[in-house]
Short mmCIF file of C-alpha atoms in Angstrom, two decimals:
data_model
loop_
_atom_site.label_atom_id
_atom_site.label_comp_id
_atom_site.label_asym_id
_atom_site.label_seq_id
_atom_site.Cartn_x
_atom_site.Cartn_y
_atom_site.Cartn_z
CA MET A 58 114.51 105.52 112.70
CA LYS A 59 112.59 104.77 109.21
CA LYS A 60 109.22 103.53 109.59
CA VAL A 61 107.05 101.83 106.67
CA ARG A 62 103.48 103.10 106.68
CA ILE A 63 100.70 101.57 105.37
CA ILE A 64 97.61 103.35 103.70
CA ALA A 65 94.28 102.20 102.10
CA ASP A 66 91.43 103.50 100.52
CA SER A 67 88.14 102.93 102.63
CA THR A 68 86.80 100.06 100.26
CA CYS A 69 89.16 97.64 102.05
CA ASP A 70 86.33 97.73 104.72
CA LEU A 71 88.49 96.94 107.83
CA SER A 72 86.75 97.90 111.28
CA LYS A 73 88.03 100.52 113.40
CA GLU A 74 89.61 97.88 115.70
CA LEU A 75 91.29 96.56 112.81
CA ILE A 76 92.67 100.15 111.71
CA ASN A 77 94.09 101.18 115.29
CA LYS A 78 95.24 97.46 116.14
CA TYR A 79 97.75 97.57 112.86
CA ASP A 80 97.98 101.52 112.59
CA ILE A 81 96.54 102.33 108.99
CA THR A 82 95.68 105.11 107.53
CA ILE A 83 92.40 105.27 105.50
CA VAL A 84 91.63 107.49 102.55
CA PRO A 85 88.13 107.86 101.68
CA LEU A 86 86.45 107.34 98.17
CA CYS A 87 83.52 109.35 97.35
CA ILE A 88 79.72 108.24 97.39
CA VAL A 89 77.63 110.72 95.03
CA LEU A 90 74.25 111.41 95.38
CA ASP A 91 72.10 114.12 93.76
CA ASP A 92 75.30 115.41 92.41
CA LYS A 93 76.46 115.79 96.15
CA SER A 94 79.87 114.00 97.28
CA TYR A 95 79.69 112.15 100.32
CA PHE A 96 83.30 110.43 101.87
CA ASP A 97 82.65 106.99 102.18
CA GLY A 98 82.78 106.13 105.88
CA GLU A 99 82.66 109.34 107.47
CA GLU A 100 79.75 111.75 106.05
CA ILE A 101 77.15 108.74 104.55
CA THR A 102 76.09 105.66 106.14
CA PRO A 103 75.08 102.23 103.94
CA GLU A 104 71.66 102.70 105.46
CA GLU A 105 71.40 106.32 104.17
CA ILE A 106 72.47 104.75 100.75
CA TYR A 107 70.00 101.82 100.70
CA LYS A 108 67.13 104.90 101.32
CA TRP A 109 68.60 107.18 98.65
CA SER A 110 68.45 104.08 96.25
CA ASP A 111 65.36 102.98 97.14
CA GLU A 112 63.84 106.34 96.93
CA HIS A 113 65.40 107.12 93.51
CA LYS A 114 65.26 103.75 92.09
CA ALA A 115 69.13 104.22 91.53
CA THR A 116 72.61 103.29 92.24
CA PRO A 117 74.85 105.87 93.73
CA LYS A 118 77.79 106.83 91.49
CA THR A 119 81.13 106.25 93.44
CA ALA A 120 84.24 108.31 92.65
CA ALA A 121 87.90 107.51 93.12
CA ILE A 122 89.83 109.39 96.13
CA PRO A 123 90.27 113.20 95.98
CA PHE A 124 93.89 114.36 95.33
CA ASP A 125 93.86 116.68 98.55
CA ARG A 126 92.99 113.77 100.74
CA VAL A 127 95.68 111.58 99.22
CA LEU A 128 98.43 114.31 99.76
CA SER A 129 97.07 115.22 103.39
CA ALA A 130 97.70 111.10 104.25
CA TYR A 131 101.04 111.35 102.52
CA LYS A 132 102.53 114.33 103.75
CA PRO A 133 103.29 114.11 107.20
CA PHE A 134 104.95 110.55 106.74
CA ALA A 135 107.19 112.13 103.84
CA GLU A 136 108.28 114.58 105.80
CA ALA A 137 109.15 112.17 109.02
CA GLY A 138 110.99 110.22 106.18
CA ASP A 139 109.28 107.66 106.16
CA ASP A 140 108.02 105.10 103.27
CA VAL A 141 104.53 104.62 102.35
CA ILE A 142 102.67 101.92 100.74
CA PHE A 143 99.28 102.54 99.71
CA PHE A 144 96.71 100.16 98.75
CA GLY A 145 93.94 100.77 96.21
CA ILE A 146 90.57 98.72 95.11
CA SER A 147 91.31 97.28 91.89
CA SER A 148 92.30 99.52 88.78
CA GLU A 149 89.84 97.57 86.62
CA MET A 150 87.08 99.01 88.99
CA SER A 151 88.12 102.53 89.57
CA THR A 152 91.20 104.80 89.18
CA THR A 153 92.05 105.40 92.65
CA CYS A 154 95.37 103.77 92.25
CA ASN A 155 96.23 106.14 89.82
CA VAL A 156 95.55 108.90 91.73
CA ALA A 157 97.34 107.98 94.43
CA ARG A 158 100.39 107.50 91.86
CA ILE A 159 99.96 110.74 90.23
CA VAL A 160 100.06 112.60 93.68
CA ALA A 161 103.20 111.13 94.77
CA GLU A 162 104.80 111.87 91.55
CA ASP A 163 103.15 115.37 91.49
CA GLU A 164 104.81 115.93 95.20
CA GLY A 165 108.39 114.30 94.28
CA TYR A 166 107.58 111.41 97.14
CA ASP A 167 109.83 108.62 95.64
CA ARG A 168 109.72 106.30 98.81
CA VAL A 169 105.54 105.73 98.07
CA PHE A 170 104.69 102.62 96.67
CA VAL A 171 101.52 101.98 95.11
CA ILE A 172 99.80 98.61 94.95
CA ASP A 173 96.89 97.99 92.94
CA SER A 174 95.39 95.41 95.24
CA ARG A 175 93.26 93.53 92.13
CA ASN A 176 90.55 93.11 94.66
CA LEU A 177 87.90 95.12 96.93
CA SER A 178 86.51 94.68 100.35
CA THR A 179 88.53 92.90 102.74
CA GLY A 180 90.06 91.19 99.47
CA ILE A 181 91.96 94.19 99.94
CA GLY A 182 91.93 94.11 103.53
CA LEU A 183 93.76 90.95 103.70
CA GLN A 184 96.50 92.29 102.14
CA VAL A 185 96.80 95.35 104.06
CA ILE A 186 97.20 93.44 107.27
CA ARG A 187 99.47 91.22 106.22
CA ALA A 188 101.80 94.35 104.56
CA ALA A 189 101.39 95.76 108.00
CA GLU A 190 102.43 92.46 109.87
CA LEU A 191 105.57 92.83 107.37
CA ALA A 192 106.08 96.11 108.14
CA ALA A 193 106.00 95.40 112.10
CA GLU A 194 108.51 92.57 111.94
CA GLY A 195 110.99 95.46 110.13
CA LYS A 196 110.71 94.33 106.21
CA SER A 197 112.01 97.46 104.15
CA ALA A 198 109.11 98.69 101.69
CA GLU A 199 110.68 96.81 99.09
CA GLU A 200 110.51 93.63 100.41
CA ILE A 201 106.88 93.92 101.67
CA VAL A 202 105.61 95.06 98.17
CA ALA A 203 107.57 92.04 96.33
CA GLU A 204 105.86 89.55 98.84
CA ILE A 205 102.64 90.93 98.78
CA GLU A 206 102.41 91.35 95.21
CA GLY A 207 104.04 87.94 94.66
CA ALA A 208 100.87 86.59 96.61
CA ARG A 209 98.25 88.86 95.05
CA GLY A 210 96.73 85.89 92.98
CA LEU A 211 96.09 83.82 96.06
CA VAL A 212 93.28 86.28 97.40
CA ARG A 213 90.07 84.49 97.07
CA ALA A 214 87.08 86.89 97.28
CA SER A 215 83.58 86.10 96.71
CA PHE A 216 80.18 86.98 98.01
CA VAL A 217 76.78 86.17 97.41
CA VAL A 218 73.97 88.95 96.81
CA ASP A 219 70.53 89.01 98.53
CA THR A 220 68.59 90.96 95.72
CA LEU A 221 69.65 91.67 92.17
CA THR A 222 67.90 95.23 92.28
CA PHE A 223 70.78 97.00 93.04
CA LEU A 224 72.97 95.20 90.39
CA ALA A 225 70.23 95.79 88.12
CA ARG A 226 70.09 99.51 88.91
CA GLY A 227 73.73 99.73 88.61
CA GLY A 228 73.70 98.23 84.96
CA ARG A 229 75.27 95.00 85.87
CA CYS A 230 72.16 93.07 85.04
CA SER A 231 68.80 93.69 83.27
CA SER A 232 65.76 94.83 84.89
CA VAL A 233 64.31 91.99 83.28
CA ALA A 234 66.95 89.23 84.68
CA ALA A 235 66.42 91.26 88.32
CA LEU A 236 62.67 91.01 88.36
CA MET A 237 62.84 86.78 87.57
CA GLY A 238 65.81 86.58 89.93
CA ASN A 239 63.94 88.20 92.83
CA THR A 240 60.80 86.16 91.72
CA LEU A 241 62.64 82.95 92.00
CA LYS A 242 64.43 83.90 95.06
CA LEU A 243 67.72 83.53 93.36
CA HIS A 244 71.02 84.89 94.86
CA PRO A 245 73.90 84.96 92.63
CA GLN A 246 77.50 84.46 93.78
CA ILE A 247 80.05 87.15 92.70
CA VAL A 248 83.81 86.40 92.63
CA VAL A 249 86.56 88.95 91.79
CA LYS A 250 89.19 87.27 89.42
CA ASP A 251 91.51 89.36 87.79
CA GLY A 252 90.59 92.44 89.37
CA LYS A 253 87.01 92.01 88.12
CA MET A 254 83.92 91.26 89.28
CA GLY A 255 81.88 88.31 87.56
CA ALA A 256 78.59 86.35 88.65
CA THR A 257 79.06 82.59 88.90
CA LYS A 258 76.53 80.04 90.34
CA LYS A 259 73.29 81.38 91.66
CA TYR A 260 71.92 79.83 94.66
CA ARG A 261 67.98 79.54 95.61
CA GLY A 262 65.63 79.92 98.78
CA LYS A 263 65.81 82.02 101.53
CA MET A 264 69.16 84.10 102.18
CA LYS A 265 70.00 81.89 105.21
CA MET A 266 69.69 78.47 103.26
CA ALA A 267 71.87 80.39 100.41
CA LEU A 268 74.70 81.37 102.76
CA SER A 269 74.76 77.85 104.33
CA ASP A 270 75.13 76.32 100.52
CA TYR A 271 77.87 78.48 99.46
CA VAL A 272 79.95 77.97 102.53
CA ASN A 273 79.48 74.17 102.12
CA ASP A 274 80.64 74.72 98.58
CA LEU A 275 84.04 76.80 99.56
CA THR A 276 84.49 74.03 102.27
CA PRO A 277 87.43 71.98 100.14
CA ALA A 278 89.16 75.80 99.45
CA LEU A 279 88.80 76.70 102.99
CA ARG A 280 90.21 73.38 104.26
CA GLU A 281 93.18 74.40 101.70
CA ALA A 282 93.52 77.98 102.82
CA ASP A 283 96.18 79.92 104.49
CA PRO A 284 95.26 79.28 108.30
CA LYS A 285 96.45 82.66 109.36
CA ARG A 286 92.46 84.51 109.02
CA VAL A 287 89.64 84.66 107.28
CA PHE A 288 87.14 87.23 106.71
CA ILE A 289 83.28 87.28 107.00
CA THR A 290 82.31 90.80 105.51
CA HIS A 291 78.47 91.54 105.30
CA SER A 292 76.69 94.50 104.21
CA GLY A 293 73.72 94.64 107.33
CA CYS A 294 72.91 90.63 107.43
CA GLU A 295 71.05 89.70 110.61
CA GLN A 296 72.99 88.34 113.49
CA GLU A 297 71.61 84.85 113.12
CA ILE A 298 72.92 84.48 109.64
CA ILE A 299 76.43 85.93 110.57
CA ASP A 300 76.60 83.30 113.66
CA MET A 301 75.90 80.65 111.54
CA VAL A 302 78.63 81.49 108.87
CA LYS A 303 80.83 81.56 111.70
CA GLU A 304 80.04 78.52 113.29
CA LYS A 305 80.40 76.55 109.90
CA ILE A 306 83.87 77.75 109.44
CA GLU A 307 84.78 77.26 112.92
CA THR A 308 83.84 73.88 112.81
CA LEU A 309 86.48 73.27 109.96
CA GLY A 310 89.56 73.82 112.58
CA VAL A 311 91.08 75.63 110.19
CA PHE A 312 91.68 79.17 110.86
CA GLU A 313 93.44 81.13 113.83
CA GLU A 314 91.14 84.12 113.44
CA ILE A 315 87.92 84.57 112.03
CA LEU A 316 87.40 88.01 111.74
CA ILE A 317 83.83 90.13 111.10
CA THR A 318 83.61 93.18 109.39
CA GLN A 319 80.63 95.32 107.93
CA ALA A 320 80.94 96.26 104.23
CA GLY A 321 81.29 100.17 103.86
CA GLY A 322 79.46 102.62 101.57
CA VAL A 323 81.16 101.64 97.83
CA ILE A 324 80.21 97.80 98.18
CA SER A 325 76.95 98.57 99.50
CA SER A 326 76.04 101.17 96.73
CA HIS A 327 76.54 98.40 94.31
CA CYS A 328 75.43 95.37 95.98
CA GLY A 329 72.88 96.14 98.28
CA PRO A 330 72.01 95.19 101.65
CA ASN A 331 72.53 91.53 103.35
CA VAL A 332 75.10 90.51 100.95
CA LEU A 333 77.69 88.55 102.67
CA GLY A 334 81.19 87.29 101.64
CA VAL A 335 83.98 84.88 102.58
CA LEU A 336 87.49 85.78 101.80
CA PHE A 337 91.01 84.37 102.93
CA TYR A 338 94.37 83.48 101.02
CA GLU A 339 94.99 80.22 99.73
CA LYS A 340 98.24 78.59 100.85
CA ALA A 341 100.99 79.43 98.23
#
């Protein structure tokens, strides 16, 4: 019997447990250090990225998934006669979705469906898991694509950044702004909108207080969220802080699942350590 197989790029930031539970195939993007490329999640860790960045005072470059890795992911499913749905990071941030389409076209795989998530991190992961659940229910690839793309605008993805240093190194803010921001202990909130990242409000003080205020500000939206699940995704925050955020969300009594995942190399490269975000679907 034909199956619908789910493939996602590594920026979806799903844990190994979730990847196994929902039978998801992951294809890695590349992290480039000193002109050498490493597969995200396979050949390099966020800690190694931070060390390199601090030593070189630069942000690592990231590159789209290689053609051969996409092909090796598609091939066994295509040969088995299965349908494939591929999820990629927002096309505003990467050419990954375009690579996925080109490989399918070049190989004549007409049952590959590429979804531009218009998001990043577990803003993609939310869509991937929903698609896997629909596939398990027996929905067709066309039905799944229609439902996922129809609800794509309901994904709410935001993060609070601990230090502006990594954003400055990547050209996303000036070095002067980063110096001032770090001196004043400012922590910007990064929001994904229309497939792009943008800074909104800034929180001041220690990171724990900043994240407490961030969750308080999100509370009205969280109360009206789709109750199925919410992600807390971080890039190496202290357990005490993660537990505090989780407890604040638990007390709302909204969500059936509160999932905690650690960001991979791509998010870590651009935003640095101790970033934390809360990601969820709004109600339809």
